[in-house]
Amino acid sequence: MENIVLVGFMGTGKTTVGLLLAKQTGMPLVDMDTLIEERAGKPITEIFAQDGEPHFRELERDIARALAAQEGQIISTGGGIVLNPDNLTDYEKKGLVVCLQAAPETILERVKNDSTRPLLAGDKPEKIIQLLETRKSLYEAIPHQIDTNGADPKSIAAKIIALYESNNS
Ligand code: S3P
């Protein structure tokens, strides 16, 4: 059975939708950031602060490679998964890769009280706009896109399941 791989910028709802998908399909939810933290033995903020972003990206790459070799999982990725094209190439071999999209205002609303994302530390609105701009084309290149603005997570999960079923029938 194929994996369902959720991709998208921070705050696009990957974890929320991933939990619903896991509940509805019975497949386990695997959260890449959690695995990275377990592997490193510390939270993401500390990995970035003590070891630097390149080290974080290496851990992320290793975990993507390992997860992509397995089947039947709902995989919630970190927003920067698109930075290394090998990650998506690997996931696409055995998985339905879906990109969740949201407008900067929606993202800001969802992450405004969050301090666990080092790339958004400081001036959040500014950082969101800048990062979205540099990554826009990478997210848009993913064939399956879902607009999450004002959408109920349940309806997003239902759309993804319908897509998954039509791909597997
Ligand atoms: C990142 C997104 C985060 C996490 C890390 C870097 C990014 O995951 O992997 O802080 O580069 O966009 P979420 O998308 O789950 O917030």
PDB file of C-alpha atoms and ligand atoms in Angstrom:
ATOM      1  CA  MET A   1       0.000   0.000   0.000  1.00  0.00           C
ATOM      2  CA  GLU A   2       1.303   3.425  -0.955  1.00  0.00           C
ATOM      3  CA  ASN A   3       2.276   6.039   1.600  1.00  0.00           C
ATOM      4  CA  ILE A   4       0.431   9.331   1.842  1.00  0.00           C
ATOM      5  CA  VAL A   5       3.023  12.079   2.133  1.00  0.00           C
ATOM      6  CA  LEU A   6       1.934  15.524   3.298  1.00  0.00           C
ATOM      7  CA  VAL A   7       4.109  18.386   2.133  1.00  0.00           C
ATOM      8  CA  GLY A   8       3.665  22.126   2.590  1.00  0.00           C
ATOM      9  CA  PHE A   9       4.940  25.221   4.315  1.00  0.00           C
ATOM     10  CA  MET A  10       4.872  25.496   8.113  1.00  0.00           C
ATOM     11  CA  GLY A  11       1.316  26.031   9.325  1.00  0.00           C
ATOM     12  CA  THR A  12      -0.430  24.565   6.295  1.00  0.00           C
ATOM     13  CA  GLY A  13      -2.031  21.868   8.474  1.00  0.00           C
ATOM     14  CA  LYS A  14       0.113  18.803   7.774  1.00  0.00           C
ATOM     15  CA  THR A  15      -0.055  17.507  11.350  1.00  0.00           C
ATOM     16  CA  THR A  16      -3.765  18.177  11.849  1.00  0.00           C
ATOM     17  CA  VAL A  17      -4.694  16.601   8.530  1.00  0.00           C
ATOM     18  CA  GLY A  18      -2.210  13.770   9.099  1.00  0.00           C
ATOM     19  CA  LEU A  19      -3.911  12.839  12.372  1.00  0.00           C
ATOM     20  CA  LEU A  20      -7.314  12.732  10.675  1.00  0.00           C
ATOM     21  CA  LEU A  21      -5.954  10.650   7.808  1.00  0.00           C
ATOM     22  CA  ALA A  22      -4.386   8.186  10.231  1.00  0.00           C
ATOM     23  CA  LYS A  23      -7.665   7.867  12.111  1.00  0.00           C
ATOM     24  CA  GLN A  24      -9.676   7.326   8.971  1.00  0.00           C
ATOM     25  CA  THR A  25      -7.351   4.964   7.121  1.00  0.00           C
ATOM     26  CA  GLY A  26      -5.953   3.057  10.101  1.00  0.00           C
ATOM     27  CA  MET A  27      -2.457   3.715   8.761  1.00  0.00           C
ATOM     28  CA  PRO A  28       0.143   4.966  11.271  1.00  0.00           C
ATOM     29  CA  LEU A  29       1.044   8.660  11.303  1.00  0.00           C
ATOM     30  CA  VAL A  30       4.769   9.252  11.104  1.00  0.00           C
ATOM     31  CA  ASP A  31       5.873  12.795  11.889  1.00  0.00           C
ATOM     32  CA  MET A  32       9.304  13.545  10.438  1.00  0.00           C
ATOM     33  CA  ASP A  33      10.108  16.345  12.885  1.00  0.00           C
ATOM     34  CA  THR A  34       9.389  14.007  15.812  1.00  0.00           C
ATOM     35  CA  LEU A  35      11.700  11.360  14.343  1.00  0.00           C
ATOM     36  CA  ILE A  36      14.438  13.960  13.818  1.00  0.00           C
ATOM     37  CA  GLU A  37      14.109  15.110  17.430  1.00  0.00           C
ATOM     38  CA  GLU A  38      14.257  11.507  18.654  1.00  0.00           C
ATOM     39  CA  ARG A  39      17.317  10.808  16.536  1.00  0.00           C
ATOM     40  CA  ALA A  40      19.109  13.958  17.715  1.00  0.00           C
ATOM     41  CA  GLY A  41      17.919  13.612  21.308  1.00  0.00           C
ATOM     42  CA  LYS A  42      16.878  17.274  21.418  1.00  0.00           C
ATOM     43  CA  PRO A  43      14.217  19.652  20.125  1.00  0.00           C
ATOM     44  CA  ILE A  44      14.449  21.222  16.673  1.00  0.00           C
ATOM     45  CA  THR A  45      15.223  24.666  18.099  1.00  0.00           C
ATOM     46  CA  GLU A  46      18.315  23.190  19.774  1.00  0.00           C
ATOM     47  CA  ILE A  47      19.412  21.280  16.681  1.00  0.00           C
ATOM     48  CA  PHE A  48      19.309  24.529  14.692  1.00  0.00           C
ATOM     49  CA  ALA A  49      21.017  26.551  17.449  1.00  0.00           C
ATOM     50  CA  GLN A  50      23.739  24.051  18.367  1.00  0.00           C
ATOM     51  CA  ASP A  51      24.392  22.082  15.178  1.00  0.00           C
ATOM     52  CA  GLY A  52      23.112  24.411  12.457  1.00  0.00           C
ATOM     53  CA  GLU A  53      20.541  24.069   9.700  1.00  0.00           C
ATOM     54  CA  PRO A  54      22.806  21.967   7.389  1.00  0.00           C
ATOM     55  CA  HIS A  55      22.983  19.278  10.071  1.00  0.00           C
ATOM     56  CA  PHE A  56      19.215  19.384  10.493  1.00  0.00           C
ATOM     57  CA  ARG A  57      18.836  18.942   6.704  1.00  0.00           C
ATOM     58  CA  GLU A  58      21.131  15.905   6.798  1.00  0.00           C
ATOM     59  CA  LEU A  59      19.038  14.266   9.508  1.00  0.00           C
ATOM     60  CA  GLU A  60      15.908  15.136   7.527  1.00  0.00           C
ATOM     61  CA  ARG A  61      17.393  13.616   4.358  1.00  0.00           C
ATOM     62  CA  ASP A  62      18.347  10.360   6.140  1.00  0.00           C
ATOM     63  CA  ILE A  63      14.883   9.996   7.609  1.00  0.00           C
ATOM     64  CA  ALA A  64      13.155  10.764   4.294  1.00  0.00           C
ATOM     65  CA  ARG A  65      15.238   8.090   2.579  1.00  0.00           C
ATOM     66  CA  ALA A  66      14.381   5.517   5.242  1.00  0.00           C
ATOM     67  CA  LEU A  67      10.650   6.310   5.364  1.00  0.00           C
ATOM     68  CA  ALA A  68      10.318   6.343   1.580  1.00  0.00           C
ATOM     69  CA  ALA A  69      11.498   2.736   1.513  1.00  0.00           C
ATOM     70  CA  GLN A  70       8.544   1.657   3.676  1.00  0.00           C
ATOM     71  CA  GLU A  71       4.841   1.433   2.836  1.00  0.00           C
ATOM     72  CA  GLY A  72       1.418   2.064   4.328  1.00  0.00           C
ATOM     73  CA  GLN A  73       2.191   5.184   6.353  1.00  0.00           C
ATOM     74  CA  ILE A  74       0.835   8.685   6.603  1.00  0.00           C
ATOM     75  CA  ILE A  75       3.964  10.835   6.579  1.00  0.00           C
ATOM     76  CA  SER A  76       3.877  14.410   7.825  1.00  0.00           C
ATOM     77  CA  THR A  77       7.011  16.126   6.538  1.00  0.00           C
ATOM     78  CA  GLY A  78       8.712  19.329   7.695  1.00  0.00           C
ATOM     79  CA  GLY A  79       8.159  22.410   5.541  1.00  0.00           C
ATOM     80  CA  GLY A  80      11.730  22.366   4.231  1.00  0.00           C
ATOM     81  CA  ILE A  81      11.496  18.879   2.721  1.00  0.00           C
ATOM     82  CA  VAL A  82      11.226  20.465  -0.746  1.00  0.00           C
ATOM     83  CA  LEU A  83      14.695  22.041  -0.453  1.00  0.00           C
ATOM     84  CA  ASN A  84      16.388  18.785  -1.433  1.00  0.00           C
ATOM     85  CA  PRO A  85      14.693  17.422  -4.581  1.00  0.00           C
ATOM     86  CA  ASP A  86      15.908  13.893  -3.754  1.00  0.00           C
ATOM     87  CA  ASN A  87      13.427  13.803  -0.864  1.00  0.00           C
ATOM     88  CA  LEU A  88      10.426  14.226  -3.145  1.00  0.00           C
ATOM     89  CA  THR A  89      11.843  11.901  -5.790  1.00  0.00           C
ATOM     90  CA  ASP A  90      12.153   9.175  -3.152  1.00  0.00           C
ATOM     91  CA  TYR A  91       8.693   9.764  -1.706  1.00  0.00           C
ATOM     92  CA  GLU A  92       7.034   9.786  -5.103  1.00  0.00           C
ATOM     93  CA  LYS A  93       8.295   6.265  -5.874  1.00  0.00           C
ATOM     94  CA  LYS A  94       5.946   4.682  -3.364  1.00  0.00           C
ATOM     95  CA  GLY A  95       3.633   7.388  -2.256  1.00  0.00           C
ATOM     96  CA  LEU A  96       0.943   9.885  -2.993  1.00  0.00           C
ATOM     97  CA  VAL A  97       2.622  13.232  -2.364  1.00  0.00           C
ATOM     98  CA  VAL A  98       0.156  16.008  -1.612  1.00  0.00           C
ATOM     99  CA  CYS A  99       1.047  19.665  -1.128  1.00  0.00           C
ATOM    100  CA  LEU A 100      -1.071  21.699   1.282  1.00  0.00           C
ATOM    101  CA  GLN A 101      -1.183  25.407   0.435  1.00  0.00           C
ATOM    102  CA  ALA A 102      -2.176  28.387   2.574  1.00  0.00           C
ATOM    103  CA  ALA A 103      -1.984  32.159   2.229  1.00  0.00           C
ATOM    104  CA  PRO A 104       0.594  34.027   4.366  1.00  0.00           C
ATOM    105  CA  GLU A 105      -2.191  35.479   6.580  1.00  0.00           C
ATOM    106  CA  THR A 106      -3.594  31.997   7.235  1.00  0.00           C
ATOM    107  CA  ILE A 107      -0.119  30.686   8.069  1.00  0.00           C
ATOM    108  CA  LEU A 108       0.553  33.604  10.402  1.00  0.00           C
ATOM    109  CA  GLU A 109      -2.715  33.032  12.217  1.00  0.00           C
ATOM    110  CA  ARG A 110      -1.853  29.350  12.715  1.00  0.00           C
ATOM    111  CA  VAL A 111       1.745  29.824  13.891  1.00  0.00           C
ATOM    112  CA  LYS A 112       1.604  33.190  15.663  1.00  0.00           C
ATOM    113  CA  ASN A 113       2.007  31.797  19.189  1.00  0.00           C
ATOM    114  CA  ASP A 114       4.506  29.133  18.238  1.00  0.00           C
ATOM    115  CA  SER A 115       8.136  29.268  19.357  1.00  0.00           C
ATOM    116  CA  THR A 116       9.246  25.834  18.151  1.00  0.00           C
ATOM    117  CA  ARG A 117      10.050  26.870  14.580  1.00  0.00           C
ATOM    118  CA  PRO A 118      13.527  28.446  14.455  1.00  0.00           C
ATOM    119  CA  LEU A 119      13.091  29.743  10.907  1.00  0.00           C
ATOM    120  CA  LEU A 120      10.179  31.932  12.051  1.00  0.00           C
ATOM    121  CA  ALA A 121      11.861  33.367  15.134  1.00  0.00           C
ATOM    122  CA  GLY A 122      11.826  37.165  15.201  1.00  0.00           C
ATOM    123  CA  ASP A 123       9.606  39.055  12.798  1.00  0.00           C
ATOM    124  CA  LYS A 124       7.165  36.297  11.861  1.00  0.00           C
ATOM    125  CA  PRO A 125       5.123  38.023   9.123  1.00  0.00           C
ATOM    126  CA  GLU A 126       8.327  39.119   7.394  1.00  0.00           C
ATOM    127  CA  LYS A 127       9.961  35.683   7.678  1.00  0.00           C
ATOM    128  CA  ILE A 128       6.860  33.899   6.386  1.00  0.00           C
ATOM    129  CA  ILE A 129       6.627  36.128   3.326  1.00  0.00           C
ATOM    130  CA  GLN A 130      10.334  35.836   2.526  1.00  0.00           C
ATOM    131  CA  LEU A 131      10.556  32.074   2.948  1.00  0.00           C
ATOM    132  CA  LEU A 132       7.335  31.481   1.032  1.00  0.00           C
ATOM    133  CA  GLU A 133       8.717  33.557  -1.810  1.00  0.00           C
ATOM    134  CA  THR A 134      11.950  31.565  -2.036  1.00  0.00           C
ATOM    135  CA  ARG A 135      10.139  28.221  -1.848  1.00  0.00           C
ATOM    136  CA  LYS A 136       7.012  29.022  -3.864  1.00  0.00           C
ATOM    137  CA  SER A 137       8.124  27.305  -7.075  1.00  0.00           C
ATOM    138  CA  LEU A 138       9.245  24.198  -5.167  1.00  0.00           C
ATOM    139  CA  TYR A 139       5.827  23.720  -3.571  1.00  0.00           C
ATOM    140  CA  GLU A 140       3.984  24.572  -6.765  1.00  0.00           C
ATOM    141  CA  ALA A 141       5.908  21.916  -8.712  1.00  0.00           C
ATOM    142  CA  ILE A 142       4.125  19.158  -6.755  1.00  0.00           C
ATOM    143  CA  PRO A 143       1.330  17.728  -8.927  1.00  0.00           C
ATOM    144  CA  HIS A 144      -1.338  17.361  -6.204  1.00  0.00           C
ATOM    145  CA  GLN A 145      -2.241  20.658  -4.567  1.00  0.00           C
ATOM    146  CA  ILE A 146      -4.831  21.354  -1.890  1.00  0.00           C
ATOM    147  CA  ASP A 147      -5.919  24.849  -0.873  1.00  0.00           C
ATOM    148  CA  THR A 148      -6.447  24.863   2.900  1.00  0.00           C
ATOM    149  CA  ASN A 149      -7.533  28.510   3.294  1.00  0.00           C
ATOM    150  CA  GLY A 150     -10.782  28.526   5.245  1.00  0.00           C
ATOM    151  CA  ALA A 151     -11.153  24.778   4.721  1.00  0.00           C
ATOM    152  CA  ASP A 152     -12.240  22.371   7.416  1.00  0.00           C
ATOM    153  CA  PRO A 153      -9.439  19.819   8.095  1.00  0.00           C
ATOM    154  CA  LYS A 154     -12.004  17.012   7.755  1.00  0.00           C
ATOM    155  CA  SER A 155     -12.882  18.070   4.221  1.00  0.00           C
ATOM    156  CA  ILE A 156      -9.186  18.274   3.346  1.00  0.00           C
ATOM    157  CA  ALA A 157      -8.644  14.745   4.682  1.00  0.00           C
ATOM    158  CA  ALA A 158     -11.673  13.527   2.697  1.00  0.00           C
ATOM    159  CA  LYS A 159     -10.237  15.007  -0.512  1.00  0.00           C
ATOM    160  CA  ILE A 160      -6.910  13.294   0.069  1.00  0.00           C
ATOM    161  CA  ILE A 161      -8.559   9.945   0.762  1.00  0.00           C
ATOM    162  CA  ALA A 162     -10.587  10.240  -2.446  1.00  0.00           C
ATOM    163  CA  LEU A 163      -7.381  10.977  -4.353  1.00  0.00           C
ATOM    164  CA  TYR A 164      -5.631   8.057  -2.693  1.00  0.00           C
ATOM    165  CA  GLU A 165      -8.473   5.674  -3.498  1.00  0.00           C
ATOM    166  CA  SER A 166      -8.652   6.782  -7.126  1.00  0.00           C
ATOM    167  CA  ASN A 167      -4.867   6.268  -7.431  1.00  0.00           C
ATOM    168  CA  ASN A 168      -5.103   2.779  -5.944  1.00  0.00           C
ATOM    169  CA  SER A 169      -8.174   1.457  -7.763  1.00  0.00           C
TER     170      SER A 169
HETATM  171  C1  S3P B   1      10.951  23.787   8.700  1.00  0.00           C
HETATM  172  C2  S3P B   1       9.695  23.356   9.082  1.00  0.00           C
HETATM  173  C3  S3P B   1       9.433  22.682  10.364  1.00  0.00           C
HETATM  174  C4  S3P B   1      10.690  21.968  10.859  1.00  0.00           C
HETATM  175  C5  S3P B   1      11.845  22.926  10.904  1.00  0.00           C
HETATM  176  C6  S3P B   1      12.158  23.547   9.540  1.00  0.00           C
HETATM  177  C7  S3P B   1      11.114  24.459   7.392  1.00  0.00           C
HETATM  178  O1  S3P B   1       8.383  21.737  10.213  1.00  0.00           O
HETATM  179  O2  S3P B   1      10.997  20.878  10.050  1.00  0.00           O
HETATM  180  O3  S3P B   1      11.549  23.931  11.842  1.00  0.00           O
HETATM  181  O4  S3P B   1      12.272  24.562   6.903  1.00  0.00           O
HETATM  182  O5  S3P B   1      10.099  24.872   6.796  1.00  0.00           O
HETATM  183  P1  S3P B   1       6.812  22.125  10.071  1.00  0.00           P
HETATM  184  O6  S3P B   1       6.545  22.397   8.641  1.00  0.00           O
HETATM  185  O7  S3P B   1       6.121  20.891  10.549  1.00  0.00           O
HETATM  186  O8  S3P B   1       6.590  23.302  10.946  1.00  0.00           O
END
